Tab-separated table of N, CA and C in Angstrom:
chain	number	residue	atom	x	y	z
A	1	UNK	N	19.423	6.949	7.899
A	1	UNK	CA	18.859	7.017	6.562
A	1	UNK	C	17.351	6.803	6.652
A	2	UNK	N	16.856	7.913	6.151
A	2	UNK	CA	15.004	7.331	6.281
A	2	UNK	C	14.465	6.422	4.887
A	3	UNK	N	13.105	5.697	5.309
A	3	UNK	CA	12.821	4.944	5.133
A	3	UNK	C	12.430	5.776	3.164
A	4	UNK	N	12.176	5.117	2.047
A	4	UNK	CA	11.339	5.906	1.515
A	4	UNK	C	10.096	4.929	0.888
A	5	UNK	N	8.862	6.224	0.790
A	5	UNK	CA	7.768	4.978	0.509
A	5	UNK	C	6.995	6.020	-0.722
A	6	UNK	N	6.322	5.084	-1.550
A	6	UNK	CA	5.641	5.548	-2.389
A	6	UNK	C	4.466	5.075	-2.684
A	7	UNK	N	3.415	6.620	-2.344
A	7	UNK	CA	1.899	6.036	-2.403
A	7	UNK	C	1.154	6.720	-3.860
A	8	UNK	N	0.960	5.359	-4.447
A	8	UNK	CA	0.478	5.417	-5.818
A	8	UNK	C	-1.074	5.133	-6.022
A	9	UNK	N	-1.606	6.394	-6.169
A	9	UNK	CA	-3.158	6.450	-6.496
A	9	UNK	C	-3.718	5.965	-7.943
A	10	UNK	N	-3.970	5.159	-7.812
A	10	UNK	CA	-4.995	4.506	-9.434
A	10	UNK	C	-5.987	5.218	-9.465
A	11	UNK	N	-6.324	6.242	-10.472
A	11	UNK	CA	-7.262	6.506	-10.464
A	11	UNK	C	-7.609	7.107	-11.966
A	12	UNK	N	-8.393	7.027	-12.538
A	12	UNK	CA	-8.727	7.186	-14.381
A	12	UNK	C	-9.211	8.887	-13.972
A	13	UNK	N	-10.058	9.289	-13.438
A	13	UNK	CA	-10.597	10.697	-13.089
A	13	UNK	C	-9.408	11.401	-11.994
A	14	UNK	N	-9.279	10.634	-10.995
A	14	UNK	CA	-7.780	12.120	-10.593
A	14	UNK	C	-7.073	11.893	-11.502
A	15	UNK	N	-6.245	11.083	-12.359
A	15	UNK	CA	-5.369	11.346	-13.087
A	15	UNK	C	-5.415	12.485	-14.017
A	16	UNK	N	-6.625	12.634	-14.523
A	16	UNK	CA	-7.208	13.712	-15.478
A	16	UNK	C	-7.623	15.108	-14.932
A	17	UNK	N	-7.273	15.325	-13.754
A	17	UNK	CA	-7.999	16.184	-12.990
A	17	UNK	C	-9.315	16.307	-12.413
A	18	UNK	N	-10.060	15.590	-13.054
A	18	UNK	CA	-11.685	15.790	-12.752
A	18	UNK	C	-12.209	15.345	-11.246
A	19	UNK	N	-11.470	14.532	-10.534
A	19	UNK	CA	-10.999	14.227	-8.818
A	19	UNK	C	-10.263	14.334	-8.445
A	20	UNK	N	-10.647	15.269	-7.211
A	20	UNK	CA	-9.873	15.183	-6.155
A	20	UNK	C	-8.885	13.724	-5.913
A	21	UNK	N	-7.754	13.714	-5.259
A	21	UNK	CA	-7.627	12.684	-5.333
A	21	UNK	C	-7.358	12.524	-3.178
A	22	UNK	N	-8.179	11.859	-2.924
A	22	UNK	CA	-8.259	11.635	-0.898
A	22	UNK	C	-7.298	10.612	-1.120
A	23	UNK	N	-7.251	9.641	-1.579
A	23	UNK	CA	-6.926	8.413	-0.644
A	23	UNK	C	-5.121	8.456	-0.752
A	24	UNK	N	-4.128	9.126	-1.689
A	24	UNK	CA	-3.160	9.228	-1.569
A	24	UNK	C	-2.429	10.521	-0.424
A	25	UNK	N	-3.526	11.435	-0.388
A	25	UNK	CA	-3.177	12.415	0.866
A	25	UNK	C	-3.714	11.170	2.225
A	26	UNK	N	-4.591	10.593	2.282
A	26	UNK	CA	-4.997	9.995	3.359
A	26	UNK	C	-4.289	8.897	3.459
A	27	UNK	N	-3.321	8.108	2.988
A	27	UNK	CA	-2.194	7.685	3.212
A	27	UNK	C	-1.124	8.495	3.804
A	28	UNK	N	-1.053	9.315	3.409
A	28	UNK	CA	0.013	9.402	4.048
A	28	UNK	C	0.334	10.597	5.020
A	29	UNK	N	-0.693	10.739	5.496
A	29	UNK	CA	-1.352	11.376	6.633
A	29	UNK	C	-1.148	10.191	7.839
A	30	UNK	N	-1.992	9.640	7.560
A	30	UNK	CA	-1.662	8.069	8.324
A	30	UNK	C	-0.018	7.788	8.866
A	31	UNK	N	0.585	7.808	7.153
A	31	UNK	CA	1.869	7.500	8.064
A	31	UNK	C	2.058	8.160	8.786
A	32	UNK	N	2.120	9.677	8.706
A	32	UNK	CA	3.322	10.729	9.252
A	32	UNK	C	2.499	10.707	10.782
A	33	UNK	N	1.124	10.262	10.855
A	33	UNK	CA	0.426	10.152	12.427
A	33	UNK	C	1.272	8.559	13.136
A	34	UNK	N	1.412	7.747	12.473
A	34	UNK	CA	1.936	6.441	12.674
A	34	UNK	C	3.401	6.529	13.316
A	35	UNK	N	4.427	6.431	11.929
A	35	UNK	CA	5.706	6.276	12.197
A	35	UNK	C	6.425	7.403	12.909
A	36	UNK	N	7.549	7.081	13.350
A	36	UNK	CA	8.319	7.394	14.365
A	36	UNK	C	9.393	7.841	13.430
A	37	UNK	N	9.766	6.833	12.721
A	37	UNK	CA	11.179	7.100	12.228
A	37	UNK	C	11.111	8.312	10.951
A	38	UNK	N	12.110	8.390	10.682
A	38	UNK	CA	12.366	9.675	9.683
A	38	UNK	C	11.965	8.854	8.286
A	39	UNK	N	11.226	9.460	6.853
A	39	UNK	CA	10.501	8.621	6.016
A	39	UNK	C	10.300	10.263	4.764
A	40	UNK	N	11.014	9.490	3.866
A	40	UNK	CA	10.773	10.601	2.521
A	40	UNK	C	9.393	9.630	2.084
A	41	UNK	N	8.007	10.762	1.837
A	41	UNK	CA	6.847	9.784	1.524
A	41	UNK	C	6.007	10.667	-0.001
A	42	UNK	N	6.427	9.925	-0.954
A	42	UNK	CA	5.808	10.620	-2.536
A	42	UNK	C	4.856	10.337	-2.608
A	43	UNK	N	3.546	11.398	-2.896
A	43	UNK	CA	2.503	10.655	-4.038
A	43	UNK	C	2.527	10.697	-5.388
A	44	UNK	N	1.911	9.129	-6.398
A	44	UNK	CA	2.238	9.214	-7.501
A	44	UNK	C	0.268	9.182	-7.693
A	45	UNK	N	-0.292	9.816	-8.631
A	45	UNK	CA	-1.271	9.388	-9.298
A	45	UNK	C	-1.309	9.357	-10.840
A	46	UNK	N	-1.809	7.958	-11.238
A	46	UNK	CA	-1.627	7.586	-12.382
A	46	UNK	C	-3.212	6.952	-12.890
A	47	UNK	N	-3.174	6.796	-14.178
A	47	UNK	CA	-4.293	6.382	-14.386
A	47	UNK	C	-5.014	4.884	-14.480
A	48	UNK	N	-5.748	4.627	-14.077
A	48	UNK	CA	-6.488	2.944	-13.735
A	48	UNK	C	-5.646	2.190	-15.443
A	49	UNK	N	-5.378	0.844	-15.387
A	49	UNK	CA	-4.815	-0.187	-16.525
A	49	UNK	C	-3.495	-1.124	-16.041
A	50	UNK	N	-3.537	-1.850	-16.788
A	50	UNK	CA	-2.633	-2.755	-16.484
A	50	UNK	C	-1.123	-2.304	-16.608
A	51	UNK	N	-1.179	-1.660	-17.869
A	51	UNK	CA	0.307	-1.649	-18.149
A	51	UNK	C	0.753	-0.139	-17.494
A	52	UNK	N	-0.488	0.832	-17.062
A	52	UNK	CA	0.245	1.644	-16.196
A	52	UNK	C	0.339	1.715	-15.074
A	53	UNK	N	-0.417	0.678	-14.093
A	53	UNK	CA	-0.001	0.553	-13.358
A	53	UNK	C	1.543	-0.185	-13.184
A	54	UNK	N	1.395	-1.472	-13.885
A	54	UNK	CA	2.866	-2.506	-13.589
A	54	UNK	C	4.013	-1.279	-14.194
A	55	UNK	N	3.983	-0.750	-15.336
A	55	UNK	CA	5.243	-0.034	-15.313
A	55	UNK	C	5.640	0.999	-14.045
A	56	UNK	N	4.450	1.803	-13.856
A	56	UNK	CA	4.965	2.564	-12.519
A	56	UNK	C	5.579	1.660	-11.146
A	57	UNK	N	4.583	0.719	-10.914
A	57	UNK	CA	5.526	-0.317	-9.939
A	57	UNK	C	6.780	-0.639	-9.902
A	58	UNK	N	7.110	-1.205	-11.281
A	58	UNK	CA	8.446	-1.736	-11.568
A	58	UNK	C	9.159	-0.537	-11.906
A	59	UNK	N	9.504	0.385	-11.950
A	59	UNK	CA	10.363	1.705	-12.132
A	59	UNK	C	10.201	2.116	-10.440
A	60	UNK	N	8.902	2.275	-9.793
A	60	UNK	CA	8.790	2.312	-8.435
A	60	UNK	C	10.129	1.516	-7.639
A	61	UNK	N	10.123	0.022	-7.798
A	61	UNK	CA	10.972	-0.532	-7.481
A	61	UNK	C	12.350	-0.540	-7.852
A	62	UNK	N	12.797	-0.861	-9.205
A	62	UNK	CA	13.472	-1.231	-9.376
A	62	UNK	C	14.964	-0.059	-9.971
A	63	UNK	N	13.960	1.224	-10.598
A	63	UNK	CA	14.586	2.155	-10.619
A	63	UNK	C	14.851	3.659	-9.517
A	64	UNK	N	14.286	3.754	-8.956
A	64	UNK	CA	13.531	4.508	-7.780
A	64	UNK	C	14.201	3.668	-6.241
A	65	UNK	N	14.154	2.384	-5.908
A	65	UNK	CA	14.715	1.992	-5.211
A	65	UNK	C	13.729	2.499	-3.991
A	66	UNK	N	12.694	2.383	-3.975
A	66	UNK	CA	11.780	2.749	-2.873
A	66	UNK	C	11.559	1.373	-1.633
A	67	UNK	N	11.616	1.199	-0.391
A	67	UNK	CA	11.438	0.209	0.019
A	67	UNK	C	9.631	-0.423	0.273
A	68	UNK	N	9.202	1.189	0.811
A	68	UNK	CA	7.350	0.266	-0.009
A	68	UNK	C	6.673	1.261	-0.554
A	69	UNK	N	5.887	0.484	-1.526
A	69	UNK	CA	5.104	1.088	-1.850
A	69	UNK	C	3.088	0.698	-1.845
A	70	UNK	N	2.609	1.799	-1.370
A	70	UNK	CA	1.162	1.166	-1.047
A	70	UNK	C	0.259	2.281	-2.329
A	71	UNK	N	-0.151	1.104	-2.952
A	71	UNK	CA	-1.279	1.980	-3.503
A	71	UNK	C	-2.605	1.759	-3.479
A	72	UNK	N	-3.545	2.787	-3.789
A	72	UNK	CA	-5.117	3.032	-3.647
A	72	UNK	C	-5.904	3.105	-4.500
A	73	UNK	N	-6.954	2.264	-4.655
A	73	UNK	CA	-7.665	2.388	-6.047
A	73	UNK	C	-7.240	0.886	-6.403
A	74	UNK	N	-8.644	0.942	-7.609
A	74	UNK	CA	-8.173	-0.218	-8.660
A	74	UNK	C	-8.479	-1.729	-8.309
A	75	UNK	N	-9.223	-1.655	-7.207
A	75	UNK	CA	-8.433	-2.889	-6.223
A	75	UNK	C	-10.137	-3.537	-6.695
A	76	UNK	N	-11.576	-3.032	-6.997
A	76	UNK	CA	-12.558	-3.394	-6.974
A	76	UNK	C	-13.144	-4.052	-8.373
A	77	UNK	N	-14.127	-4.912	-8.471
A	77	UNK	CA	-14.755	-5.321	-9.779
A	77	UNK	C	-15.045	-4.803	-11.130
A	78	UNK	N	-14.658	-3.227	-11.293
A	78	UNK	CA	-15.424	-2.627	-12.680
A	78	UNK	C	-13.872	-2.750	-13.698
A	79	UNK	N	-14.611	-2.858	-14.758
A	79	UNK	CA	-13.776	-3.010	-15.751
A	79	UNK	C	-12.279	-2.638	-15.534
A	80	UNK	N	-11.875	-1.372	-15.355
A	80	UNK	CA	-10.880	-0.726	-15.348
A	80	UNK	C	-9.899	-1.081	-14.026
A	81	UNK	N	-10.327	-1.543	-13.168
A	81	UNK	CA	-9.838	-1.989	-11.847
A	81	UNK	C	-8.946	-3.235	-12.635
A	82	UNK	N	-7.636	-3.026	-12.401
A	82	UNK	CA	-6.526	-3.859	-12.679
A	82	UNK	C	-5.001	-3.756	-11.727
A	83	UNK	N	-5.226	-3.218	-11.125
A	83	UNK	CA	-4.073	-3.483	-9.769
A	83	UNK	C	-3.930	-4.036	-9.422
A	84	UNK	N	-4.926	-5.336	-9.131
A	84	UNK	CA	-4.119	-6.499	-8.834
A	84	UNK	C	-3.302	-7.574	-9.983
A	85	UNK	N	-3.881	-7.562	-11.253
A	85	UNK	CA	-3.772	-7.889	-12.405
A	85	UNK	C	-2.358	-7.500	-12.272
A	86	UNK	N	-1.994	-6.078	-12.548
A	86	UNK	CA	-0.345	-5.333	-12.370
A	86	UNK	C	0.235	-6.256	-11.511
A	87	UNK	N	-0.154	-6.176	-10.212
A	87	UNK	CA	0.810	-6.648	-9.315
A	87	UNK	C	0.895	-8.324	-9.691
A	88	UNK	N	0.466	-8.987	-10.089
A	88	UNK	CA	0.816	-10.109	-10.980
A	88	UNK	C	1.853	-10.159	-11.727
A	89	UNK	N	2.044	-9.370	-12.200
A	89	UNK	CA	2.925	-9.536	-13.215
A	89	UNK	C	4.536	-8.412	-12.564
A	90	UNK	N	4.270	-8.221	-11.322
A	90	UNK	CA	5.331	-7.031	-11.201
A	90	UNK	C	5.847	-7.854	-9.310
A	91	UNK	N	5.183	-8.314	-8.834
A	91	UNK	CA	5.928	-9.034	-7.518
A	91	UNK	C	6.441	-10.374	-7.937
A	92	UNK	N	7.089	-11.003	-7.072
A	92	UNK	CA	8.281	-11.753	-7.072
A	92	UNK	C	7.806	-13.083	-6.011
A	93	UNK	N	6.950	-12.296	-4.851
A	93	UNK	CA	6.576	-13.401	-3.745
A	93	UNK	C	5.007	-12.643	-3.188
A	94	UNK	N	3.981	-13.106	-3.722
A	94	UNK	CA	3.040	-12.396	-2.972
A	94	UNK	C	2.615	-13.434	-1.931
A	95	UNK	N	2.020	-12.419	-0.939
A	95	UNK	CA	1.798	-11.766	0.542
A	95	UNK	C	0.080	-12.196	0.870
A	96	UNK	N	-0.223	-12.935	0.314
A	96	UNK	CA	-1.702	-13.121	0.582
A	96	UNK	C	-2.794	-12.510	1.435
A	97	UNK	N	-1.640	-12.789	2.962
A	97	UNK	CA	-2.382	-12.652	4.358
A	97	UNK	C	-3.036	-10.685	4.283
A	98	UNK	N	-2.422	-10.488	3.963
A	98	UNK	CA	-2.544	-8.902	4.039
A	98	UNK	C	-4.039	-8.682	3.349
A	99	UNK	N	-3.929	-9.131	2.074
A	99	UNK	CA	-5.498	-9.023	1.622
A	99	UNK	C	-6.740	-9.270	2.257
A	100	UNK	N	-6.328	-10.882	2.828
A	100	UNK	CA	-7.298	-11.394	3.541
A	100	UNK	C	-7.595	-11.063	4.682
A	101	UNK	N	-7.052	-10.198	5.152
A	101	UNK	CA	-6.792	-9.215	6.901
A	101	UNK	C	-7.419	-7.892	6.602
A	102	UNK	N	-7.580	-7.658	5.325
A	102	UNK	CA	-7.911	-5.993	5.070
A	102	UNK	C	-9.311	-6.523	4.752
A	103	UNK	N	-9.852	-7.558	4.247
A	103	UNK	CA	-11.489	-7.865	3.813
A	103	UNK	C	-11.899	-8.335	4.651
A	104	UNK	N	-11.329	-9.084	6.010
A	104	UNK	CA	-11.737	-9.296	7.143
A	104	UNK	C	-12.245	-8.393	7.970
A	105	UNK	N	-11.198	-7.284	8.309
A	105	UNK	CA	-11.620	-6.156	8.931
A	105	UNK	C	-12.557	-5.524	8.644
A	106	UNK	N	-12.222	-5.177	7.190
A	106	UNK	CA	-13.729	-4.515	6.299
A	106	UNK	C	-14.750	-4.592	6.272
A	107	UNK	N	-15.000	-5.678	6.214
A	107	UNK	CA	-16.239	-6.798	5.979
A	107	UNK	C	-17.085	-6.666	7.376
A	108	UNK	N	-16.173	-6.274	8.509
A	108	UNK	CA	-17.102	-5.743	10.284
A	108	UNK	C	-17.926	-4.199	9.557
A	109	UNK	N	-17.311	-3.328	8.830
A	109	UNK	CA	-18.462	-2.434	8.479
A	109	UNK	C	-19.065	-2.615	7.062
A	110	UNK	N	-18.125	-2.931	6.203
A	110	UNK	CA	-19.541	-2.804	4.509
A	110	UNK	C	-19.403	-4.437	4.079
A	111	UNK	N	-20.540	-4.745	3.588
A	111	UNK	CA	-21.018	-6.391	3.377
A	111	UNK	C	-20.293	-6.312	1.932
A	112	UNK	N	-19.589	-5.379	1.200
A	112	UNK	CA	-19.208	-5.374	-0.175
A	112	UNK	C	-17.953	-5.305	-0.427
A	113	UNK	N	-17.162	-5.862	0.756
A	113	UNK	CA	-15.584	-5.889	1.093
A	113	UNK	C	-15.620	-7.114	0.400
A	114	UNK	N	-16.325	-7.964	0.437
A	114	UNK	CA	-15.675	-9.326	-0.549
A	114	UNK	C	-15.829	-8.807	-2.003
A	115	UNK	N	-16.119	-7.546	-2.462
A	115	UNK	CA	-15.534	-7.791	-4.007
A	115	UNK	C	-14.216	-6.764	-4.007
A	116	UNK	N	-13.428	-6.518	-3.055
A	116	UNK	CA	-12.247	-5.898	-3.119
A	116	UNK	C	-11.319	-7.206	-3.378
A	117	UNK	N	-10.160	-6.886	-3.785
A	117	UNK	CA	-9.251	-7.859	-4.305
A	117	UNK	C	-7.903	-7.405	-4.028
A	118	UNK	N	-7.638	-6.577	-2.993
A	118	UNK	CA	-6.538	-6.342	-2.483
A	118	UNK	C	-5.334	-7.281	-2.266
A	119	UNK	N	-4.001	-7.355	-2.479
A	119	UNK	CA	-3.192	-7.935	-2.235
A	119	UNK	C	-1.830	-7.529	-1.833
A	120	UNK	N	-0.414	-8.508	-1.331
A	120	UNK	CA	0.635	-7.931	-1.123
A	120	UNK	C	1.794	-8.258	-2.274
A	121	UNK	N	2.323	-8.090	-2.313
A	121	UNK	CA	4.141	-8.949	-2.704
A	121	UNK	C	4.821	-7.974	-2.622
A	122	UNK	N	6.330	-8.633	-2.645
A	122	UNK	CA	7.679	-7.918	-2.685
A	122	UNK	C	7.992	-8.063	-3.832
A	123	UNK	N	9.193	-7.104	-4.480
A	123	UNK	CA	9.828	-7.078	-5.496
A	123	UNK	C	10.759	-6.789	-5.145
A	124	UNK	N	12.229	-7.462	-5.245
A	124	UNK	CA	13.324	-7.559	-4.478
A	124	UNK	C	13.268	-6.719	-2.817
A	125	UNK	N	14.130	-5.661	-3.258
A	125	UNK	CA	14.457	-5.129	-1.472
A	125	UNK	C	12.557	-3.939	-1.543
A	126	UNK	N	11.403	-3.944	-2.247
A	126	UNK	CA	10.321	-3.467	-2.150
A	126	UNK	C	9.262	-4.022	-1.154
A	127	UNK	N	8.380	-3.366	-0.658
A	127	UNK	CA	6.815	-4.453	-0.388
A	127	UNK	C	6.256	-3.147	-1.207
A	128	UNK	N	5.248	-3.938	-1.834
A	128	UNK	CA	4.039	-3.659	-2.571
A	128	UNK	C	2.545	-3.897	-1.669
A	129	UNK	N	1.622	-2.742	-1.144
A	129	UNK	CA	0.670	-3.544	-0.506
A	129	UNK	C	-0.319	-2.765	-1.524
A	130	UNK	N	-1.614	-3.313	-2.071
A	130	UNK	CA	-2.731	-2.649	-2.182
A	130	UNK	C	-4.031	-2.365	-1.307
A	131	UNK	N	-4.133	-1.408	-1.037
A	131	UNK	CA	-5.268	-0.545	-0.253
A	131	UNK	C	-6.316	0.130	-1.118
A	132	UNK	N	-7.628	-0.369	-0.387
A	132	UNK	CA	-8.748	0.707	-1.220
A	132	UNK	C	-8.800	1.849	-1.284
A	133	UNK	N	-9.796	2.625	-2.156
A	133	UNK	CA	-9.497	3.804	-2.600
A	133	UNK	C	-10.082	4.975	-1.598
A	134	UNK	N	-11.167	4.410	-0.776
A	134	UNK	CA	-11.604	5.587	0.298
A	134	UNK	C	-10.985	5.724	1.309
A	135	UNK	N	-10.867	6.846	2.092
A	135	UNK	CA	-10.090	7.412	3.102
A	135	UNK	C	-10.376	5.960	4.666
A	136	UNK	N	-11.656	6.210	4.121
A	136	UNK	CA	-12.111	5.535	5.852
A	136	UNK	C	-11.877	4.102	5.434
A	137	UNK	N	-11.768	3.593	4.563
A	137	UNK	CA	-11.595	2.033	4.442
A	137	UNK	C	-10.024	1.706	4.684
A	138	UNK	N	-9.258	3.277	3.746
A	138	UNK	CA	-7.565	3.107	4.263
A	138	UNK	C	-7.189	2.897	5.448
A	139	UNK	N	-7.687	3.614	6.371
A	139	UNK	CA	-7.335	3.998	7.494
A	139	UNK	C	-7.774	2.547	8.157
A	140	UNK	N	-8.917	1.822	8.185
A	140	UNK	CA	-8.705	0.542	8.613
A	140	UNK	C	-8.111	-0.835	8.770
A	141	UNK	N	-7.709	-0.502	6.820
A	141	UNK	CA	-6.845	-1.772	6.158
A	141	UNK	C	-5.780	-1.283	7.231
A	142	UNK	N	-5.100	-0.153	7.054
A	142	UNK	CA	-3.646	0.007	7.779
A	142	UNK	C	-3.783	-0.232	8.690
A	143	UNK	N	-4.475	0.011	9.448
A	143	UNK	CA	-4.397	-0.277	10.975
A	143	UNK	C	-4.456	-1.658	11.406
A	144	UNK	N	-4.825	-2.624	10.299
A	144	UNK	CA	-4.906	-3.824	10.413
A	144	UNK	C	-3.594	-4.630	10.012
A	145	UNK	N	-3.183	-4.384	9.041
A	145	UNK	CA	-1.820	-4.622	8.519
A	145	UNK	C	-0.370	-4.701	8.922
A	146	UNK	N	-0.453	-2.999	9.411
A	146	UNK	CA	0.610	-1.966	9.181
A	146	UNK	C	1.722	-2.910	10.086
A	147	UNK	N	1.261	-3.283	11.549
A	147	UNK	CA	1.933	-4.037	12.464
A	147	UNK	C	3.109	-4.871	12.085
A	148	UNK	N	2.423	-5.602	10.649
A	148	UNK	CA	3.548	-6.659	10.162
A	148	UNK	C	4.543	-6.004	9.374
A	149	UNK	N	4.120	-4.623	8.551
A	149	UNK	CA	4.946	-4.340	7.777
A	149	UNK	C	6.478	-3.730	7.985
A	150	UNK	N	6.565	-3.241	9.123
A	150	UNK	CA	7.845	-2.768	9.882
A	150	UNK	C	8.985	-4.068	9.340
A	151	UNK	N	8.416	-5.311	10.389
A	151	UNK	CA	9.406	-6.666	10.108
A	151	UNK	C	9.671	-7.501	8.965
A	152	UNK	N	8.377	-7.347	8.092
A	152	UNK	CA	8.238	-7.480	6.789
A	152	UNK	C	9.886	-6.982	6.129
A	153	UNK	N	9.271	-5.560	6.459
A	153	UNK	CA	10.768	-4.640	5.705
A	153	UNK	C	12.543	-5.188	5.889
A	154	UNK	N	12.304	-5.439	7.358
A	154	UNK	CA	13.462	-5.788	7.820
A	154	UNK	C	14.026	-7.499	7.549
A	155	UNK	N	12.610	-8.137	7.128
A	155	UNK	CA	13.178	-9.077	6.379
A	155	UNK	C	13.301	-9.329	4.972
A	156	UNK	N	12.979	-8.563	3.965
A	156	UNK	CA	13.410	-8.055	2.544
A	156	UNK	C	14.524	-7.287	2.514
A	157	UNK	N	15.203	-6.818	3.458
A	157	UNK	CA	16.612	-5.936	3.470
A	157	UNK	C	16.158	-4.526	2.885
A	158	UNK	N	15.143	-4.029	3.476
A	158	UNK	CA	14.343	-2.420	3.166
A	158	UNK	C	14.580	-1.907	4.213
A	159	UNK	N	14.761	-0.773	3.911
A	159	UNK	CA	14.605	0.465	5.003
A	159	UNK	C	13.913	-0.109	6.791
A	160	UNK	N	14.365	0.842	7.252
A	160	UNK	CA	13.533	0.264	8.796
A	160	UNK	C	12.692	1.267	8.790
A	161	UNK	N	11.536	1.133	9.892
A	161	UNK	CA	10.554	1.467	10.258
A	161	UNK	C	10.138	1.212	11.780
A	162	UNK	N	9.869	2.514	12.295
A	162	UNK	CA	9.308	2.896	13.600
A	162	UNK	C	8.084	3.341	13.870
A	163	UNK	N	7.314	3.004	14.699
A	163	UNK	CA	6.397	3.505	15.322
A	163	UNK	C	6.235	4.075	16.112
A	164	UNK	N	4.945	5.067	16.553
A	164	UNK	CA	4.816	5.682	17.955
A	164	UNK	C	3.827	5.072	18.614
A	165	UNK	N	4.519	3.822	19.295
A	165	UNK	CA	3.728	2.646	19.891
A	165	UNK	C	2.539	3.203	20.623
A	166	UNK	N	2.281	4.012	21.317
A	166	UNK	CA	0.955	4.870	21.514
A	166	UNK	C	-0.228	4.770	20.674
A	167	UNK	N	0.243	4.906	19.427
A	167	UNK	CA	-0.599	5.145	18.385
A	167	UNK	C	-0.745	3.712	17.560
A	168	UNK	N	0.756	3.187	17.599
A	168	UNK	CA	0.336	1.536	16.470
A	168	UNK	C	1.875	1.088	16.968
A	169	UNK	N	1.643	-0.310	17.252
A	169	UNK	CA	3.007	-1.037	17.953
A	169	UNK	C	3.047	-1.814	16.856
A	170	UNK	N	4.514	-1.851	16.049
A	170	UNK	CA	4.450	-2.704	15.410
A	170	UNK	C	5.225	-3.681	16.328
A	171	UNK	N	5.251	-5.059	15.086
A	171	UNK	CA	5.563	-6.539	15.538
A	171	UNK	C	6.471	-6.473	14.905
A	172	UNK	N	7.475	-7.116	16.133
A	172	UNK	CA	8.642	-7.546	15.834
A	172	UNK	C	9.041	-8.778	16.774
A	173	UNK	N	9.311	-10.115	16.370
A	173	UNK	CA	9.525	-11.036	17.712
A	173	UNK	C	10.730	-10.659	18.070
A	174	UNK	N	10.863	-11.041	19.309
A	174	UNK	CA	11.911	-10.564	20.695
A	174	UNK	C	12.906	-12.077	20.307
A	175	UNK	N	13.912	-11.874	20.283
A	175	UNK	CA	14.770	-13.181	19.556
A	175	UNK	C	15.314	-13.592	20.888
């Protein structure tokens, strides 16, 4: 059974058409270069707010039955940026470390990674991670992350997940 994941773009202008939207193709580009295992992978783009983001989450999860979902956008200081706000009100156990691992990394190339506000949680058998909205910042958060999220999964009772250890080994301790 493959894994399924859903990458949800915040964005007020792609939603409307007026952008392109990169960072949900550049997700999941990533994965399909990453994982190993077999993986149905949707993009959703919706528009920047609180209540549309948390409803798409929680239907993400709870109706949809997706085991993760990562979304892009939203994650920074201007008004409309409320994704993490959503995920407040829509996880169950948040995930701290993940944030603080993606502004760490970040923070080695742009000095303006401390006003990102990225975070994790689960929502029952879900992980929820937030990732910024540019291609090249995605591609770092994940690569910083991604490692834990395989075992993550397997300890929320989600889908499994493989890698092509070549490319990204995930962690799993040897029991």
């Amino acid at each position: 059974m493959s894994v399924r994941i859903a990458v949800l773009t915040v964005s007020d202008r792609a939603s409307r058409g007026e952008y392109e939207d990169l960072g949900g193709p550049a997700v999941k580009a990533w994965l399909e270069r990453v994982m190993s295992s077999e993986a149905e992978i949707v993009i959703h783009v919706i528009p920047d707010g609180l209540k549309s983001v948390r409803d798409t989450l929680i239907r993400l999860c709870d109706v949809d039955g997706v085991d993760l979902v990562l979304t892009t956008g939203g994650t920074g200081p201007s008004p409309r940026d409320l994704t993490p706000e959503a995920m407040q009100g829509v996880m169950e156990k948040e995930l701290p470390g993940f944030g603080e691992l993606m502004r760490k990394v970040s923070l080695e190339f742009v000095p303006t990674a401390i006003l990102s506000r990225q975070t994790a949680g689960t929502r029952g058998k879900t992980l929820i991670v937030n990732l910024p909205g540019k291609p090249g910042s995605i591609d770092t958060c994940l690569t910083a992350v991604f490692p834990a999220i395989p075992f993550c999964l397997d300890l929320i009772g989600a889908g499994r997940i493989e890698t092509h250890d070549e490319v990204l080994k995930a962690f799993r301790p040897s029991k």
